[in-house]
Amino acid sequence: MTQMYESLGISREVYEYSEEILSGLKNRFQKIDEIAEYNQLKVIKAMQDARVSAECFESSSGYGYNDRGRDTLEEVYAKVFRTEAALVRPQITCGTHALAIALSANLRPGDELLSISGKPYDTLEEVIGIRPSRGSLAEYGVTYAQVDLRPDGSFDLENIRRAIRPQTKLVEIQRSKGYQTRPTLSVNQIGEAVAFVKSIRSDIICMVDNCYGEFVEISEPSEFGADMVVGSLIKNPGGGLAPAGGYIAGTKECVEQCAFRLTSPGLGREVGANFGVMQSFYQGLFLAPTVTAAALKGAIFAANAYEKLGFSVVPNGTEERHDIIQAITFGFPEGVIAFCEGIQAAAPVDSYVTPEPWAMPGYDSDVIMAAGAFVQGSSIELSADGPIKPPYAVYFQGGLTWPHAKLGIMKSLQRLYEKGLVSFPS
Ligand SMILES: *Cc1c(COP(=O)(O)O)cnc(C)c1O
């Protein structure tokens, strides 16, 4: 084993440090495997109950009428998320698009959208119109209100009660911290917040941005009263195989509204060819529980390896996990750059290129990104990025297999070690 690692550029010091960290994580990894086992069974049961067959993988073109593969897949998703219905389509281009559909389909002029988990994910600012943008909900007369989480990361129930007005139509909750440093919300916490909102007005639609959270726990927010859960197929539920796509699972009413918005009034879910992606959608969902487990192990390994070296990490090494994102704060730019170089060097694709900080649209500083992915932009595959500005933090996620995630972290440690940025406690 050490020789194999050596052939990939891992020195004995990094290998031994890594093994020592990992020897303390056995119990946690076992719990992750148990969650994966439960979720794997859940997915298999859903596929069996929906009678998935080889015909479901057939390609369709044109209008896509009577697409059995597409319709059965949506049934499978509804079973997995324990909802009445689901919309799972390659025509949903990404997570932001899925969220934009869910919001614009269920809100009308004069309605108010209320976020109760603070500022939503960056890209939603333009969807909502927090930052003025063409085609935003604001342009269509949908207003927006926000209640921040309390300093300890819990829901601010008192202010939520105050913020709910007669025009409040939809409440948004973001499960993952995204690229903020607040804690990620657990499914339980989300369930309590949904119950609280419903106790004030039962007709308010509760939508959860579920990105990065799928299969991290044994249940999903839709099992605790959320009317819609929304996410991207190039994150957890696509299992690394889906080449694109998004999903919305929820009540029949909400999902129908989404279908009419996605395609056209009058057409709804009846149209939408599958272009041959069905096998990857099914097989990706089948793999998603173990792929998510691999990514989680990588995140926990990284947290513990870098915490012990003295860096601040969010979540910390021992915290319970509710999503797959790991933040590591280096405090100096060389750390961010060396980390990303290591992740890139561990990739199966494009391992020979060196990532460099660069100006990117939408960012106010240079950003460095590392990804050697089979699917472009896929962040369930091992990837890392960080803006080159204080506090010089890197955000890291994904890993289709645990050995690859492990190698990625080890290569990052190796890069920092070679540049003299860290030394290992003996
Ligand atoms: C990734 C993400 C999104 C947006 O998804 P894209 O596929 O990048 O458009 C929205 N919300 C959260 C919390 C995310 O992590």
CSV table of C-alpha atoms in Angstrom, one decimal, residues 123-357:
chain,number,residue,atom,x,y,z
A,123,THR,CA,-27.5,32.5,-7.2
A,124,LEU,CA,-31.0,32.8,-5.7
A,125,GLU,CA,-30.4,36.5,-5.1
A,126,GLU,CA,-31.0,37.2,-8.8
A,127,VAL,CA,-33.8,34.7,-9.0
A,128,ILE,CA,-35.6,36.5,-6.2
A,129,GLY,CA,-34.5,40.0,-7.2
A,130,ILE,CA,-32.5,40.8,-4.0
A,131,ARG,CA,-29.9,41.9,-6.5
A,132,PRO,CA,-31.9,43.4,-9.4
A,133,SER,CA,-32.0,41.0,-12.3
A,134,ARG,CA,-33.9,40.5,-15.5
A,135,GLY,CA,-36.8,38.1,-15.1
A,136,SER,CA,-36.6,38.0,-11.3
A,137,LEU,CA,-39.6,37.3,-9.1
A,138,ALA,CA,-39.4,41.0,-8.0
A,139,GLU,CA,-40.1,42.0,-11.6
A,140,TYR,CA,-43.3,40.0,-11.5
A,141,GLY,CA,-44.4,41.7,-8.3
A,142,VAL,CA,-43.4,39.0,-5.8
A,143,THR,CA,-42.0,40.6,-2.7
A,144,TYR,CA,-39.3,39.1,-0.4
A,145,ALA,CA,-38.7,39.1,3.3
A,146,GLN,CA,-36.0,37.4,5.3
A,147,VAL,CA,-35.5,36.2,8.9
A,148,ASP,CA,-32.0,35.4,9.8
A,149,LEU,CA,-31.0,32.4,11.9
A,150,ARG,CA,-30.0,33.2,15.5
A,151,PRO,CA,-26.3,33.5,16.3
A,152,ASP,CA,-26.3,29.8,17.4
A,153,GLY,CA,-27.7,28.7,14.0
A,154,SER,CA,-31.2,27.9,15.2
A,155,PHE,CA,-34.4,29.3,13.8
A,156,ASP,CA,-35.7,32.6,15.2
A,157,LEU,CA,-39.2,31.6,15.9
A,158,GLU,CA,-40.3,34.9,17.4
A,159,ASN,CA,-39.3,36.8,14.4
A,160,ILE,CA,-40.6,34.2,12.0
A,161,ARG,CA,-44.0,34.7,13.6
A,162,ARG,CA,-43.8,38.4,13.2
A,163,ALA,CA,-42.6,38.2,9.6
A,164,ILE,CA,-45.6,36.0,8.5
A,165,ARG,CA,-48.1,38.4,6.9
A,166,PRO,CA,-51.4,37.8,5.0
A,167,GLN,CA,-49.5,37.8,1.7
A,168,THR,CA,-46.9,35.3,2.8
A,169,LYS,CA,-47.4,32.5,0.4
A,170,LEU,CA,-44.2,30.5,0.5
A,171,VAL,CA,-41.5,29.9,3.1
A,172,GLU,CA,-38.0,28.9,1.9
A,173,ILE,CA,-35.5,27.0,4.1
A,174,GLN,CA,-32.0,26.2,2.9
A,175,ARG,CA,-30.7,23.0,4.4
A,176,SER,CA,-27.0,23.3,3.6
A,177,LYS,CA,-24.9,26.2,4.7
A,178,GLY,CA,-23.7,26.5,1.1
A,179,TYR,CA,-20.7,28.8,1.2
A,180,GLN,CA,-21.5,30.5,4.5
A,181,THR,CA,-20.1,29.5,7.9
A,182,ARG,CA,-23.4,28.9,9.7
A,183,PRO,CA,-24.1,25.3,10.7
A,184,THR,CA,-26.1,23.2,8.3
A,185,LEU,CA,-29.7,22.5,9.4
A,186,SER,CA,-30.6,19.0,10.4
A,187,VAL,CA,-33.7,17.3,9.0
A,188,ASN,CA,-35.2,17.4,12.5
A,189,GLN,CA,-34.6,21.1,13.0
A,190,ILE,CA,-36.2,21.8,9.5
A,191,GLY,CA,-39.2,19.6,10.5
A,192,GLU,CA,-39.7,21.6,13.7
A,193,ALA,CA,-39.6,24.9,11.7
A,194,VAL,CA,-42.0,23.6,9.2
A,195,ALA,CA,-44.4,22.5,12.0
A,196,PHE,CA,-44.1,26.0,13.5
A,197,VAL,CA,-44.9,27.8,10.2
A,198,LYS,CA,-47.8,25.5,9.6
A,199,SER,CA,-49.1,26.1,13.1
A,200,ILE,CA,-49.4,29.8,12.3
A,201,ARG,CA,-50.9,29.3,8.8
A,202,SER,CA,-51.4,25.8,7.5
A,203,ASP,CA,-51.7,27.0,3.9
A,204,ILE,CA,-48.2,28.4,3.6
A,205,ILE,CA,-46.1,26.4,1.2
A,206,CYS,CA,-42.8,25.2,2.8
A,207,MET,CA,-40.0,24.7,0.3
A,208,VAL,CA,-36.6,23.3,1.2
A,209,ASP,CA,-33.4,23.9,-0.8
A,210,ASN,CA,-32.1,20.4,-0.3
A,211,CYS,CA,-28.8,20.8,-2.3
A,212,TYR,CA,-25.9,18.8,-0.9
A,213,GLY,CA,-28.1,17.3,1.9
A,214,GLU,CA,-29.7,14.3,0.1
A,215,PHE,CA,-28.9,10.9,1.7
A,216,VAL,CA,-26.7,12.4,4.5
A,217,GLU,CA,-29.4,11.4,7.0
A,218,ILE,CA,-31.9,8.5,6.9
A,219,SER,CA,-34.8,10.9,6.3
A,220,GLU,CA,-35.4,13.9,4.1
A,221,PRO,CA,-37.2,17.1,5.0
A,222,SER,CA,-40.2,16.1,2.9
A,223,GLU,CA,-40.9,13.4,5.5
A,224,PHE,CA,-41.4,16.2,8.1
A,225,GLY,CA,-44.0,18.3,6.4
A,226,ALA,CA,-42.0,20.2,3.7
A,227,ASP,CA,-44.3,20.7,0.7
A,228,MET,CA,-41.3,20.7,-1.8
A,229,VAL,CA,-37.7,19.6,-1.6
A,230,VAL,CA,-35.5,20.8,-4.5
A,231,GLY,CA,-32.0,19.9,-5.7
A,232,SER,CA,-29.5,19.3,-8.4
A,233,LEU,CA,-28.6,16.0,-10.1
A,234,ILE,CA,-24.9,16.9,-10.4
A,235,LYS,CA,-24.8,16.8,-6.6
A,236,ASN,CA,-25.8,13.9,-4.3
A,237,PRO,CA,-28.9,12.3,-5.9
A,238,GLY,CA,-27.3,12.0,-9.4
A,239,GLY,CA,-24.6,9.7,-7.9
A,240,GLY,CA,-22.0,11.1,-10.2
A,241,LEU,CA,-23.6,9.5,-13.2
A,242,ALA,CA,-26.4,11.9,-14.1
A,243,PRO,CA,-24.9,14.2,-16.8
A,244,ALA,CA,-27.2,17.1,-15.8
A,245,GLY,CA,-30.6,17.7,-14.4
A,246,GLY,CA,-32.6,18.7,-11.3
A,247,TYR,CA,-35.5,17.4,-9.3
A,248,ILE,CA,-38.5,18.8,-7.4
A,249,ALA,CA,-40.3,16.3,-5.1
A,250,GLY,CA,-43.4,17.3,-3.1
A,251,THR,CA,-47.2,17.5,-2.9
A,252,LYS,CA,-49.1,16.8,-6.1
A,253,GLU,CA,-50.4,20.3,-6.2
A,254,CYS,CA,-47.0,22.0,-5.9
A,255,VAL,CA,-45.3,19.6,-8.4
A,256,GLU,CA,-48.1,20.0,-10.9
A,257,GLN,CA,-47.6,23.8,-10.7
A,258,CYS,CA,-43.9,23.3,-11.4
A,259,ALA,CA,-44.6,21.1,-14.4
A,260,PHE,CA,-46.7,23.7,-16.0
A,261,ARG,CA,-44.0,26.3,-15.3
A,262,LEU,CA,-41.2,24.1,-16.6
A,263,THR,CA,-42.8,23.2,-19.9
A,264,SER,CA,-46.0,25.2,-20.7
A,265,PRO,CA,-49.5,25.9,-19.4
A,266,GLY,CA,-51.7,23.1,-20.7
A,267,LEU,CA,-48.8,20.7,-21.4
A,268,GLY,CA,-47.2,20.3,-17.9
A,269,ARG,CA,-45.5,17.0,-17.2
A,270,GLU,CA,-46.9,15.2,-20.3
A,271,VAL,CA,-44.0,16.5,-22.5
A,272,GLY,CA,-40.2,16.4,-22.2
A,273,ALA,CA,-38.1,13.9,-24.1
A,274,ASN,CA,-35.4,12.1,-22.1
A,275,PHE,CA,-32.7,12.1,-24.8
A,276,GLY,CA,-31.2,8.8,-23.5
A,277,VAL,CA,-30.2,9.9,-20.1
A,278,MET,CA,-32.6,7.6,-18.2
A,279,GLN,CA,-30.2,4.8,-17.4
A,280,SER,CA,-27.7,7.3,-15.9
A,281,PHE,CA,-30.5,8.9,-13.8
A,282,TYR,CA,-31.7,5.6,-12.4
A,283,GLN,CA,-28.2,4.1,-11.9
A,284,GLY,CA,-27.0,7.4,-10.4
A,285,LEU,CA,-29.8,7.4,-7.9
A,286,PHE,CA,-29.0,3.8,-7.1
A,287,LEU,CA,-25.4,4.7,-6.3
A,288,ALA,CA,-26.2,8.0,-4.6
A,289,PRO,CA,-26.4,6.7,-1.0
A,290,THR,CA,-22.9,5.1,-1.1
A,291,VAL,CA,-21.4,8.0,-3.1
A,292,THR,CA,-22.8,10.5,-0.5
A,293,ALA,CA,-21.2,8.3,2.2
A,294,ALA,CA,-17.8,8.4,0.4
A,295,ALA,CA,-18.0,12.2,0.2
A,296,LEU,CA,-19.0,12.5,3.8
A,297,LYS,CA,-16.0,10.4,4.9
A,298,GLY,CA,-13.7,12.6,2.9
A,299,ALA,CA,-15.2,15.7,4.5
A,300,ILE,CA,-14.7,14.2,8.0
A,301,PHE,CA,-11.2,13.1,7.2
A,302,ALA,CA,-10.3,16.6,6.0
A,303,ALA,CA,-11.8,18.2,9.0
A,304,ASN,CA,-9.9,16.1,11.4
A,305,ALA,CA,-6.6,16.2,9.5
A,306,TYR,CA,-6.6,19.9,9.2
A,307,GLU,CA,-8.0,20.6,12.6
A,308,LYS,CA,-5.1,18.7,14.2
A,309,LEU,CA,-2.7,20.9,12.2
A,310,GLY,CA,-4.2,23.9,13.9
A,311,PHE,CA,-6.5,25.3,11.2
A,312,SER,CA,-10.1,26.3,11.9
A,313,VAL,CA,-12.5,24.0,10.1
A,314,VAL,CA,-16.3,24.2,9.7
A,315,PRO,CA,-17.9,21.8,10.6
A,316,ASN,CA,-15.3,20.8,13.2
A,317,GLY,CA,-13.8,17.3,13.4
A,318,THR,CA,-16.4,15.9,15.8
A,319,GLU,CA,-19.7,17.6,14.8
A,320,GLU,CA,-22.6,15.7,13.4
A,321,ARG,CA,-23.0,16.1,9.6
A,322,HIS,CA,-26.0,17.3,7.7
A,323,ASP,CA,-24.4,18.1,4.3
A,324,ILE,CA,-21.1,17.2,2.4
A,325,ILE,CA,-19.4,20.6,2.4
A,326,GLN,CA,-16.2,21.2,4.4
A,327,ALA,CA,-14.6,24.6,4.9
A,328,ILE,CA,-11.0,24.9,6.0
A,329,THR,CA,-9.6,28.3,6.9
A,330,PHE,CA,-5.9,28.7,6.2
A,331,GLY,CA,-5.5,32.4,7.0
A,332,PHE,CA,-2.9,32.8,4.1
A,333,PRO,CA,-3.4,32.5,0.3
A,334,GLU,CA,-0.6,29.9,-0.2
A,335,GLY,CA,-2.7,27.4,1.9
A,336,VAL,CA,-5.7,27.8,-0.3
A,337,ILE,CA,-3.6,27.4,-3.5
A,338,ALA,CA,-1.6,24.4,-2.2
A,339,PHE,CA,-4.8,22.7,-1.1
A,340,CYS,CA,-6.5,23.1,-4.5
A,341,GLU,CA,-3.3,22.0,-6.3
A,342,GLY,CA,-3.4,18.8,-4.2
A,343,ILE,CA,-7.1,18.1,-5.0
A,344,GLN,CA,-6.4,18.6,-8.7
A,345,ALA,CA,-3.3,16.4,-8.7
A,346,ALA,CA,-5.4,13.5,-7.2
A,347,ALA,CA,-8.1,13.6,-10.0
A,348,PRO,CA,-8.6,10.9,-12.6
A,349,VAL,CA,-9.2,13.6,-15.2
A,350,ASP,CA,-7.0,16.6,-15.8
A,351,SER,CA,-4.6,15.7,-13.0
A,352,TYR,CA,-1.7,17.2,-14.9
A,353,VAL,CA,-3.0,20.7,-15.0
A,354,THR,CA,-2.2,23.2,-12.2
A,355,PRO,CA,-5.2,25.4,-11.1
A,356,GLU,CA,-4.5,29.1,-10.7
A,357,PRO,CA,-6.4,31.9,-9.0
